[in-house]
mmCIF file of C-alpha atoms in Angstrom:
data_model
loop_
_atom_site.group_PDB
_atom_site.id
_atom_site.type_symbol
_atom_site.label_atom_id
_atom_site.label_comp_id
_atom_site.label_asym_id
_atom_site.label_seq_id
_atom_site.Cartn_x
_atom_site.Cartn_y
_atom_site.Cartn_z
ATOM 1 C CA UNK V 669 1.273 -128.618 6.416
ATOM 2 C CA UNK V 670 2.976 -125.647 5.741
ATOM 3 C CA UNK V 671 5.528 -124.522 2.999
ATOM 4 C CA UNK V 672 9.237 -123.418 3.530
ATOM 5 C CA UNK V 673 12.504 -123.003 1.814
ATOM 6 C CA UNK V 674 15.443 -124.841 2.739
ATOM 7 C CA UNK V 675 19.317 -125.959 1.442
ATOM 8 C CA UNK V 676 20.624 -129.826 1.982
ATOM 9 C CA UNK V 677 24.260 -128.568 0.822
ATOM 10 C CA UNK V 678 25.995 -125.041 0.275
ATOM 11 C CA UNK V 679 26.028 -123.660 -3.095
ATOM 12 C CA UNK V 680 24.448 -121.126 -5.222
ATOM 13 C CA UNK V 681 20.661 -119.772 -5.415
ATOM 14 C CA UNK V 682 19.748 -123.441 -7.196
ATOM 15 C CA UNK V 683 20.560 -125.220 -3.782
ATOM 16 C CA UNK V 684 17.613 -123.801 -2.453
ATOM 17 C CA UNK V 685 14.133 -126.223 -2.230
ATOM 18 C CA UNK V 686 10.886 -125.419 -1.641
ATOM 19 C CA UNK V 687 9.229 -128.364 0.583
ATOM 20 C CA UNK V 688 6.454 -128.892 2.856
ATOM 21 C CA UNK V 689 6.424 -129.598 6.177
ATOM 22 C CA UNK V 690 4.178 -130.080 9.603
ATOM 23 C CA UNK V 691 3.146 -126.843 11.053
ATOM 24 C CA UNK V 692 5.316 -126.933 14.569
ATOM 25 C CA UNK V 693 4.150 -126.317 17.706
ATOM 26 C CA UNK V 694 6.279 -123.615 19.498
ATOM 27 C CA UNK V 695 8.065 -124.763 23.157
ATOM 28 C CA UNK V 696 8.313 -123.187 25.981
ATOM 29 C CA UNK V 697 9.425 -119.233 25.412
ATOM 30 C CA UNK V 698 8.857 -119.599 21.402
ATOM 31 C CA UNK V 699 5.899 -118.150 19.769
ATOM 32 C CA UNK V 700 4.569 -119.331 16.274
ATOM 33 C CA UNK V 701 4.272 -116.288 13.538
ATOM 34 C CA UNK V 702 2.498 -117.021 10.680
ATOM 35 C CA UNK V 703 4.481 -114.989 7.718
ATOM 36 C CA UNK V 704 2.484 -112.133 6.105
ATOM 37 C CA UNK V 705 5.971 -111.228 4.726
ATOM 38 C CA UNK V 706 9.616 -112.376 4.738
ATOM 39 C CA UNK V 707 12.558 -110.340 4.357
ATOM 40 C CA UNK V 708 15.562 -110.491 1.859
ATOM 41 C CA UNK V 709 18.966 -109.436 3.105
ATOM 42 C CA UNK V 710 22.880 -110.288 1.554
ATOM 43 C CA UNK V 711 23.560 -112.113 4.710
ATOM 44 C CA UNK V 712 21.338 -114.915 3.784
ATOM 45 C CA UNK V 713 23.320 -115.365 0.796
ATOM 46 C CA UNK V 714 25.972 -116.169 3.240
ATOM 47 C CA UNK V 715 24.094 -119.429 4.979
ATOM 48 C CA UNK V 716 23.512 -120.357 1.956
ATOM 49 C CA UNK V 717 26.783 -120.551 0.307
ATOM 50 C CA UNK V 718 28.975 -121.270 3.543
ATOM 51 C CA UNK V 719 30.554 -117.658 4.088
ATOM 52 C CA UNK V 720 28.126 -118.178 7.394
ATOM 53 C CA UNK V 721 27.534 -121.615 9.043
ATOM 54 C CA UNK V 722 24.032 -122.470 10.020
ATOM 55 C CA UNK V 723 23.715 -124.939 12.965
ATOM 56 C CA UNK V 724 23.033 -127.869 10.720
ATOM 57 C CA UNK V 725 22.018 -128.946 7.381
ATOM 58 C CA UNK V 726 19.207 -129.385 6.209
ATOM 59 C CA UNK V 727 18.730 -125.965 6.974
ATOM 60 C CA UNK V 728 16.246 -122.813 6.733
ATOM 61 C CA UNK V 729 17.180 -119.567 5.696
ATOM 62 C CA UNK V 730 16.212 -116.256 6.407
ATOM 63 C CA UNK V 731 15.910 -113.880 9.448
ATOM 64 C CA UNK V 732 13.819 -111.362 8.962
ATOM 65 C CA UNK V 733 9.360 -111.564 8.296
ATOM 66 C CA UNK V 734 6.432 -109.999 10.105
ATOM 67 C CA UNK V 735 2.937 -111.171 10.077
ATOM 68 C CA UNK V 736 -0.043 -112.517 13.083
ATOM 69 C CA UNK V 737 0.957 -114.719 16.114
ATOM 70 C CA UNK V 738 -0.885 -118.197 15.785
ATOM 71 C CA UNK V 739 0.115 -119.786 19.016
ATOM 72 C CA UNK V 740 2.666 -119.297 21.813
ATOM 73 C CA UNK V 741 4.482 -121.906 24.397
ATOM 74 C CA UNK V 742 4.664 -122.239 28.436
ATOM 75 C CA UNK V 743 5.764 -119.056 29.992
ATOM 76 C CA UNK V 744 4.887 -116.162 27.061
ATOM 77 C CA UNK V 745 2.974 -114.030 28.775
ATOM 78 C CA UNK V 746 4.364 -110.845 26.715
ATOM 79 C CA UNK V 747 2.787 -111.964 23.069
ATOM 80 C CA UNK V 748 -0.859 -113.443 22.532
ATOM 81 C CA UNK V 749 -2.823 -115.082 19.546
ATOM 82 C CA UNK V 750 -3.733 -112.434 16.887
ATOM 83 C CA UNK V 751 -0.577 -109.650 17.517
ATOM 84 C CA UNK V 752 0.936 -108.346 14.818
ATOM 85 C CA UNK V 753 4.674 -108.728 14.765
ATOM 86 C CA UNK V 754 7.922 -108.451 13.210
ATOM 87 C CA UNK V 755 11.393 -109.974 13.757
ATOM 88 C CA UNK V 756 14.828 -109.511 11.994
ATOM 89 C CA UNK V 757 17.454 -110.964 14.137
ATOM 90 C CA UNK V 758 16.430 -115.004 13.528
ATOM 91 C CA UNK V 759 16.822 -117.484 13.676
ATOM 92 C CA UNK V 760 17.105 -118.804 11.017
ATOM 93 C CA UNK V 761 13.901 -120.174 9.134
ATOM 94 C CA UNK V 762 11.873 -117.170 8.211
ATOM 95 C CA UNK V 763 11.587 -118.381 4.408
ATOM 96 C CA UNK V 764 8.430 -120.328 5.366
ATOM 97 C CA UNK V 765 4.611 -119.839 5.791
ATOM 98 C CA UNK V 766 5.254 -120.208 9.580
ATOM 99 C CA UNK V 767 7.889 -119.688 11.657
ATOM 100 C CA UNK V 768 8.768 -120.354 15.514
ATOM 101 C CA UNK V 769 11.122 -118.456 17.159
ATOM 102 C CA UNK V 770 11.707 -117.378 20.586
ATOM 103 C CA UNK V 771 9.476 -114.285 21.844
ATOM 104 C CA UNK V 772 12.623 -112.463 22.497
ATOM 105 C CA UNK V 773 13.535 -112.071 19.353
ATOM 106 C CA UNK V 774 9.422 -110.651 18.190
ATOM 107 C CA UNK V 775 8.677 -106.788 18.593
ATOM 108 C CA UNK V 776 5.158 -105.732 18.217
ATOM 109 C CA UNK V 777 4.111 -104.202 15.454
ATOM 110 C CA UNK V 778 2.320 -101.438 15.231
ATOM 111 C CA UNK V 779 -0.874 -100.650 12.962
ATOM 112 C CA UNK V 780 0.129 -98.118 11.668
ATOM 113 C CA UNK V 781 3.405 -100.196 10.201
ATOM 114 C CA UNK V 782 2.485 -102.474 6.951
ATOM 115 C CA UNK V 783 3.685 -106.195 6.831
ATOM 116 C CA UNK V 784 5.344 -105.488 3.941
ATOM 117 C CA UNK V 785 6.786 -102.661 5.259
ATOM 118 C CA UNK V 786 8.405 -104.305 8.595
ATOM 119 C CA UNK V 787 9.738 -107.256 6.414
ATOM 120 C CA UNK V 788 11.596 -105.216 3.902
ATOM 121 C CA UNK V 789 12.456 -102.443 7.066
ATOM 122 C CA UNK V 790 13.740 -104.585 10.392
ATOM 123 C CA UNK V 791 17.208 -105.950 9.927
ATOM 124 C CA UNK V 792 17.753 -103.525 7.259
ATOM 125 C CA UNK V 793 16.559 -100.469 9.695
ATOM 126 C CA UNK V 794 17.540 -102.048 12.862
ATOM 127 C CA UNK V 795 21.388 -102.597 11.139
ATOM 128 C CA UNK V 796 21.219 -98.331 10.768
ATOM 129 C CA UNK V 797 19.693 -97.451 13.713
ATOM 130 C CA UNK V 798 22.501 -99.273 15.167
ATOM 131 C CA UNK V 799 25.313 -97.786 12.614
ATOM 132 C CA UNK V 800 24.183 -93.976 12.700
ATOM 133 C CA UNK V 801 22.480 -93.826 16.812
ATOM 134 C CA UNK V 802 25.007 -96.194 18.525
ATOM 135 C CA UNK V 803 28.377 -97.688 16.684
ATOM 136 C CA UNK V 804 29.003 -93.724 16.163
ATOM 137 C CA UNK V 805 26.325 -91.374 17.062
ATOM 138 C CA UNK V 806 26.272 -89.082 14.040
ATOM 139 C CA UNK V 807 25.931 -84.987 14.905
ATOM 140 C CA UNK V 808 24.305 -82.607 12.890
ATOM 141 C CA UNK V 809 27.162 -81.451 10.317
ATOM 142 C CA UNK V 810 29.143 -84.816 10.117
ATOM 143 C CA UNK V 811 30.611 -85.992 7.031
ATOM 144 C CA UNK V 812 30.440 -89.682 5.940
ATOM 145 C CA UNK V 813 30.700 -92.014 3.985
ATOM 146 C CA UNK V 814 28.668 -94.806 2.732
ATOM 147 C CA UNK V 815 29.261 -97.963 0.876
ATOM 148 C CA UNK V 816 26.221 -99.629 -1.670
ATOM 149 C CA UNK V 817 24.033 -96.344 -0.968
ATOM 150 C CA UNK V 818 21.620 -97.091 -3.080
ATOM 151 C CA UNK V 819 20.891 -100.902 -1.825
ATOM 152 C CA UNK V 820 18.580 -102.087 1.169
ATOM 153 C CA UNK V 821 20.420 -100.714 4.290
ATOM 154 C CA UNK V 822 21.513 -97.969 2.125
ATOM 155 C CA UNK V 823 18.266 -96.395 0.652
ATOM 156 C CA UNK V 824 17.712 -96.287 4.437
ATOM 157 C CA UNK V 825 21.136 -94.875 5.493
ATOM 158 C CA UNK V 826 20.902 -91.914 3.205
ATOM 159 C CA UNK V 827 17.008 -90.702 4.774
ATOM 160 C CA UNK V 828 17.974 -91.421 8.739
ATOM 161 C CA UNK V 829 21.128 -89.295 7.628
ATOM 162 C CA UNK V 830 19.474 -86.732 6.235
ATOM 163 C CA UNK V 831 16.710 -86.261 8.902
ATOM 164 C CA UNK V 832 20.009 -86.111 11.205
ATOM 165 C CA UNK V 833 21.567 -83.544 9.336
ATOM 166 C CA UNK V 834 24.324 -85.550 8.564
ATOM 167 C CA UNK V 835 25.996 -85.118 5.196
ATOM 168 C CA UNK V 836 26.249 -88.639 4.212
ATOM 169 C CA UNK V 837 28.308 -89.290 0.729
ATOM 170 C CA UNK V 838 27.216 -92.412 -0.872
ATOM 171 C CA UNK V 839 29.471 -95.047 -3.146
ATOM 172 C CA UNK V 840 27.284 -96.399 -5.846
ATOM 173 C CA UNK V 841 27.821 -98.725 -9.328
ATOM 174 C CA UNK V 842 26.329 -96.866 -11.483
ATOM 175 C CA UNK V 843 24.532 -93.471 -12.891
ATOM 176 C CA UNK V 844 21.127 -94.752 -12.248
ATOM 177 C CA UNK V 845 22.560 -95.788 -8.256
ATOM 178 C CA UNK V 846 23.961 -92.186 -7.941
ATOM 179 C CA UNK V 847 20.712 -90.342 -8.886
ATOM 180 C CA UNK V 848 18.802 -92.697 -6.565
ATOM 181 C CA UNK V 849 20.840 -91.848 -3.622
ATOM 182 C CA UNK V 850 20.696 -88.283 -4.236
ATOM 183 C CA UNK V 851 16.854 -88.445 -4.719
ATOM 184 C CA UNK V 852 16.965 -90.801 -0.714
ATOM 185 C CA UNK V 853 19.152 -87.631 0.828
ATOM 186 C CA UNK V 854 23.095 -88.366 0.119
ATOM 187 C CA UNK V 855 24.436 -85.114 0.125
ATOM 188 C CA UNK V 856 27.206 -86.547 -2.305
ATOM 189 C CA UNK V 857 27.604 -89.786 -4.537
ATOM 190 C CA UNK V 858 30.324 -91.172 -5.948
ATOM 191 C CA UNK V 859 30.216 -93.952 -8.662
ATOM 192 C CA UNK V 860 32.597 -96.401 -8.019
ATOM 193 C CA UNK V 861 32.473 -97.642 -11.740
ATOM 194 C CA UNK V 862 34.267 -94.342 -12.967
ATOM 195 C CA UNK V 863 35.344 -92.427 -10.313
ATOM 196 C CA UNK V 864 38.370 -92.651 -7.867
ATOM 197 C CA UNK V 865 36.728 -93.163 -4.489
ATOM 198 C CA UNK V 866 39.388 -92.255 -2.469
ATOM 199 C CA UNK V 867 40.489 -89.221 -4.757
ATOM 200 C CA UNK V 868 36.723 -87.860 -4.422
ATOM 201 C CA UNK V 869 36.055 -88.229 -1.111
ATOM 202 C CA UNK V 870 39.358 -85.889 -0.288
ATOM 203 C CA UNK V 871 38.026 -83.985 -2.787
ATOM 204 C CA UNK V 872 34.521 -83.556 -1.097
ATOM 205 C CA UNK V 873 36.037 -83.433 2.220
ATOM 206 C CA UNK V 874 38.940 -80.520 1.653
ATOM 207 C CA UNK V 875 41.442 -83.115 2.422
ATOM 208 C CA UNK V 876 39.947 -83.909 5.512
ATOM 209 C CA UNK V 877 38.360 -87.299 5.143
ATOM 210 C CA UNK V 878 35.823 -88.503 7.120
ATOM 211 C CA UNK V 879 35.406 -89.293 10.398
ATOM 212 C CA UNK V 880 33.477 -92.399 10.083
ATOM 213 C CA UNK V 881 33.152 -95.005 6.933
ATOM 214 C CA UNK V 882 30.222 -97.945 6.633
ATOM 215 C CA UNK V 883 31.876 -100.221 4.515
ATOM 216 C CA UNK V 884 29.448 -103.427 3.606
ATOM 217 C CA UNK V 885 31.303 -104.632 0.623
ATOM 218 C CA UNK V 886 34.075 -105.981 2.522
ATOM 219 C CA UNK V 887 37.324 -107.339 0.846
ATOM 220 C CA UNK V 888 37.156 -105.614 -2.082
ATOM 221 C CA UNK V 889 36.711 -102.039 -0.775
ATOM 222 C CA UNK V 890 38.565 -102.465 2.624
ATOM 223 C CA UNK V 891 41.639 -100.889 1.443
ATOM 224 C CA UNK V 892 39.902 -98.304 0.025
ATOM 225 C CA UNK V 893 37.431 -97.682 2.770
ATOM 226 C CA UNK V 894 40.733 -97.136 4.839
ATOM 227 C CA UNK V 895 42.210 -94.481 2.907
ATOM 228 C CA UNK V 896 38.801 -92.646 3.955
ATOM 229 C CA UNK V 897 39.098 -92.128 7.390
ATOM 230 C CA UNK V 898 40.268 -89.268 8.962
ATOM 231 C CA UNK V 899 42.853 -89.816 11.752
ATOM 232 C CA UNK V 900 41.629 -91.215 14.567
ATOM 233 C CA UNK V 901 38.372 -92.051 12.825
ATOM 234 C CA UNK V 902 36.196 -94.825 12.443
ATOM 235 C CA UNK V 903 36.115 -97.865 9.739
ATOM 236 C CA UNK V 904 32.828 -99.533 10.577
ATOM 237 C CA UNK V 905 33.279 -102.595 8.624
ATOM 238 C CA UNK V 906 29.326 -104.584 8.597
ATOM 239 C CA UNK V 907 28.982 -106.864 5.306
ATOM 240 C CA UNK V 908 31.014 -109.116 3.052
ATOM 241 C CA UNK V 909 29.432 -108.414 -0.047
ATOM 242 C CA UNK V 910 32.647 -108.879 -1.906
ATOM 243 C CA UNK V 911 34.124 -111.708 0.388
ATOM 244 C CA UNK V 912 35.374 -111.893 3.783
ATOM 245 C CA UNK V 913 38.029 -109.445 5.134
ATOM 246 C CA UNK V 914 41.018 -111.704 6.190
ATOM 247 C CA UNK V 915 44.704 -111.409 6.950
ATOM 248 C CA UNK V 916 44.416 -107.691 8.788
ATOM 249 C CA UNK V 917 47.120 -106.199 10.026
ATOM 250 C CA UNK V 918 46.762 -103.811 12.855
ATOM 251 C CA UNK V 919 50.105 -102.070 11.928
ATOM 252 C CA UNK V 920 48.265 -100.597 8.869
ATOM 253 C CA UNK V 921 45.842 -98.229 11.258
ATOM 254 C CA UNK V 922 48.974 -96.752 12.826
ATOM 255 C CA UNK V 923 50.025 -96.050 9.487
ATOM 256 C CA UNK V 924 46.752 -94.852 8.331
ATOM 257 C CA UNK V 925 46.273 -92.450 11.094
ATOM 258 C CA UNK V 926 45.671 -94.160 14.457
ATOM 259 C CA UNK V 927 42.292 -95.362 13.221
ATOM 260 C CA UNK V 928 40.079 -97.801 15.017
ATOM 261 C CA UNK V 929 37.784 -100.916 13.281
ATOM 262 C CA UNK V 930 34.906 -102.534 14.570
ATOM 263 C CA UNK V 931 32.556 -105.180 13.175
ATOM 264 C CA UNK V 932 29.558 -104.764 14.785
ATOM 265 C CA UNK V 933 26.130 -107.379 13.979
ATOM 266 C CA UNK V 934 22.368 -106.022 14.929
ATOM 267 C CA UNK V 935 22.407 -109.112 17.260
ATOM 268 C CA UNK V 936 25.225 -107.249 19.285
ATOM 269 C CA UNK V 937 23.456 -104.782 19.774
ATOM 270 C CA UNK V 938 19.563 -105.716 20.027
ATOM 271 C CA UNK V 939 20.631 -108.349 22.958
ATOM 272 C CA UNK V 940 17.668 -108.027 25.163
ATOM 273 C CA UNK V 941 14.179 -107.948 24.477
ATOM 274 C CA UNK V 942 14.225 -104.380 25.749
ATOM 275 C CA UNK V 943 16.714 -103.296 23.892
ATOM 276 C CA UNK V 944 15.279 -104.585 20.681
ATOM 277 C CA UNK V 945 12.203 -103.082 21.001
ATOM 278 C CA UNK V 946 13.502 -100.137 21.622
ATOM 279 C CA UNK V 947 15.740 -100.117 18.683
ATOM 280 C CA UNK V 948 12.186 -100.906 16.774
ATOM 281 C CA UNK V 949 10.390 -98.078 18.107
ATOM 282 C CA UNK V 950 12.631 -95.402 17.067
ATOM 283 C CA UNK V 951 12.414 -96.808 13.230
ATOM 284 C CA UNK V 952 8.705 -97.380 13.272
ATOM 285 C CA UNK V 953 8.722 -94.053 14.597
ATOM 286 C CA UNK V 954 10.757 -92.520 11.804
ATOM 287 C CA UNK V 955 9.100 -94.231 9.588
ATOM 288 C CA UNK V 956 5.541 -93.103 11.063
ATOM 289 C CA UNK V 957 6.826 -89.075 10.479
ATOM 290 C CA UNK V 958 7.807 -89.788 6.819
ATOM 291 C CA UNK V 959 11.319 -89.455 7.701
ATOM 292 C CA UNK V 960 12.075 -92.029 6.278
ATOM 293 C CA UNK V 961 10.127 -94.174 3.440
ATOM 294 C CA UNK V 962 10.339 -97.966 3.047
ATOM 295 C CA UNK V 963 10.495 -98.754 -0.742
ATOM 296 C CA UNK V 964 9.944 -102.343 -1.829
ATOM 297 C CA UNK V 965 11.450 -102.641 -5.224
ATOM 298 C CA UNK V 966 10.704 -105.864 -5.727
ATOM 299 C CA UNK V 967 8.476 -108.829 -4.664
ATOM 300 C CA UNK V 968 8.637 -112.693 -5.265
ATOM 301 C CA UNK V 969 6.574 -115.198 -4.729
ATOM 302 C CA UNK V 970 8.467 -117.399 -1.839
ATOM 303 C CA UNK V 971 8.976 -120.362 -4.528
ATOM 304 C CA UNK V 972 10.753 -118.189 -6.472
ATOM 305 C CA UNK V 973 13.412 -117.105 -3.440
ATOM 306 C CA UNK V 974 16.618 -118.743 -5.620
ATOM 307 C CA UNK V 975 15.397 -116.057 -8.304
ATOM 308 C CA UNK V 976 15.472 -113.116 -5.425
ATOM 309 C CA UNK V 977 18.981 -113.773 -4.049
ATOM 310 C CA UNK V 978 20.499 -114.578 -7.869
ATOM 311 C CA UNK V 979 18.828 -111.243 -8.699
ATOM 312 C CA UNK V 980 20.469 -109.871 -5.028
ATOM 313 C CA UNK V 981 23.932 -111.029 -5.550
ATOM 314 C CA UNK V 982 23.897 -109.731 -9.053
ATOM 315 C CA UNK V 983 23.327 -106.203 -7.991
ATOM 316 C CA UNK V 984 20.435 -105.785 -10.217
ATOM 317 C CA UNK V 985 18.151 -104.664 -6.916
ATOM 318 C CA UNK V 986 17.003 -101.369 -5.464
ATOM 319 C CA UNK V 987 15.373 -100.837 -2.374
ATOM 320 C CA UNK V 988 14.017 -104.007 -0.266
ATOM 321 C CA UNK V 989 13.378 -107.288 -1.916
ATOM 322 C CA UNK V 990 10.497 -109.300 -0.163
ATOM 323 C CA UNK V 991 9.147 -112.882 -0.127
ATOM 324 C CA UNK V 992 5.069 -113.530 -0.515
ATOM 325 C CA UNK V 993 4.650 -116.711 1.145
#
């Protein structure tokens, strides 16, 4: 038997059980992982509560673990018993002692890369290699500005910045956030909780604003996150922290400056085995020359996952949050 968390109805962190259930045998193209570590990330708040439908209920949760391949199905040829791996693009499930998924969606992991360290790094790293190499690839001298700097994606944001050249200004809630982000590499902060975004970053900027804004917050900062982009800049809009953003209208980025929007996923961009790997490589590698450093702040037992994502939604994280199963 093995051990996994799962929801019978959307709701808050108490929806989630822990249960056992028969170890699966993967089919044909799936591989079965057993967990060494499981990732936390703000979009599996979203399954959970209904932002995000899963396929079915009951349902697993999670996307995002590495540990040791146990077995794999009919045609894997590209994975074998005993590899190390690490996935962060699902499905969903990886809240469990075991998980099968497809061998697409498994890089290999190299030794030199820590469980610990690939489950608190892929989606997380994978979501900014995509932001800062592809959605916009950021030049040396850039100016830009980041939403929730100091949380997972953006402890990571502000070193892959940095090593870039890029002077990345980072919104944070508090003192303690702003100080942490400076420490990572922003080369500004602003806190949200007392300052006027909007009037800083113009003030930071000369007026200029900047040509690209990551905005995960959603709703509550999309107005705002507007009012930051230079003309013909770029609002990359790639969480709903705050809520969904709803009721756009496109007349508002004529009026704004001709700006363009996109909405990008990780899954959009790591669509082919190939490509996902390669999106891997590049953060192991940063992560191999000390570029950039993956800091776990916290660690739960997986029983105690409704504790994580209450702890999550509340803000009161830094760094990477990780499951133990």
């Amino acid at each position: 038997m093995s051990q996994r968390i799962q929801f019978r109805q959307h709701g808050g962190p108490e929806v989630l059980e822990l249960i056992d259930v028969p170890v699966a045998e993967p089919g044909p193209g799936e591989v079965r992982v057993r967990n060494h570590a499981i990732g936390l990330n703000f979009i599996d708040t979203y399954f959970r509560s209904g932002l995000y439908a899963p396929p079915s209920l009951p349902s697993g949760l999670g996307n995002e673990g590495a540990g040791v391949v146990e077995a794999v199905g009919e045609g894997v040829s590209t994975f074998q018993p005993g590899d190390r791996v690490a996935y962060g693009t699902g499905p969903l499930g990886a809240y469990a002692e075991h998980h099968v998924l497809p061998a697409g969606n498994l890089v290999k992991l190299p030794d030199s890369i820590s469980f610990e360290e690939a489950a608190a790094a892929m989606l997380k790293g994978l979501t900014c290699q995509y932001l800062l190499r592809q959605t916009h690839p950021l030049q040396a001298g850039d100016t830009v500005l980041f939403h929730a700097a100091a949380g997972g994606v953006g402890s990571i944001a502000c070193q892959w910045a940095k090593a870039l050249g890029v002077r990345l200004i980072g919104v944070v809630g508090s003192a303690e956030k702003a100080e942490r982000a400076r420490a990572l590499g922003a080369w500004a902060t602003i806190d949200r909780s007392r300052e006027d975004v909007v009037q800083r970053v113009l003030e930071l900027t000369d007026g200029r604003k900047c040509p690209v804004v990551y905005d995960s917050v959603g709703k509550d900062t999309w107005e705002i996150s507007l009012d930051c982009v230079a003309p013909r800049g770029l609002l990359v809009s790639f969480g709903n922290a705050s809520g969904a953003v709803t009721g756009v209208n496109l007349g508002v980025l004529a009026q704004k400056g001709s700006l363009f929007v996109t909405r990008p996923t990780v899954a959009g961009y790591a669509d082919t085995p190939e490509r996902l790997q390669a999106m891997a490589d590049e953060l192991f590698a940063m992560i191999d020359s000390g570029r950039i450093h993956i800091e776990t702040g916290q660690r739960y037992p997986l029983r105690d996952a409704a504790e994580a994502q209450r702890r999550l939604a509340a803000r009161e994280t830094t760094g990477s949050t990780i499951l133990l199963p």
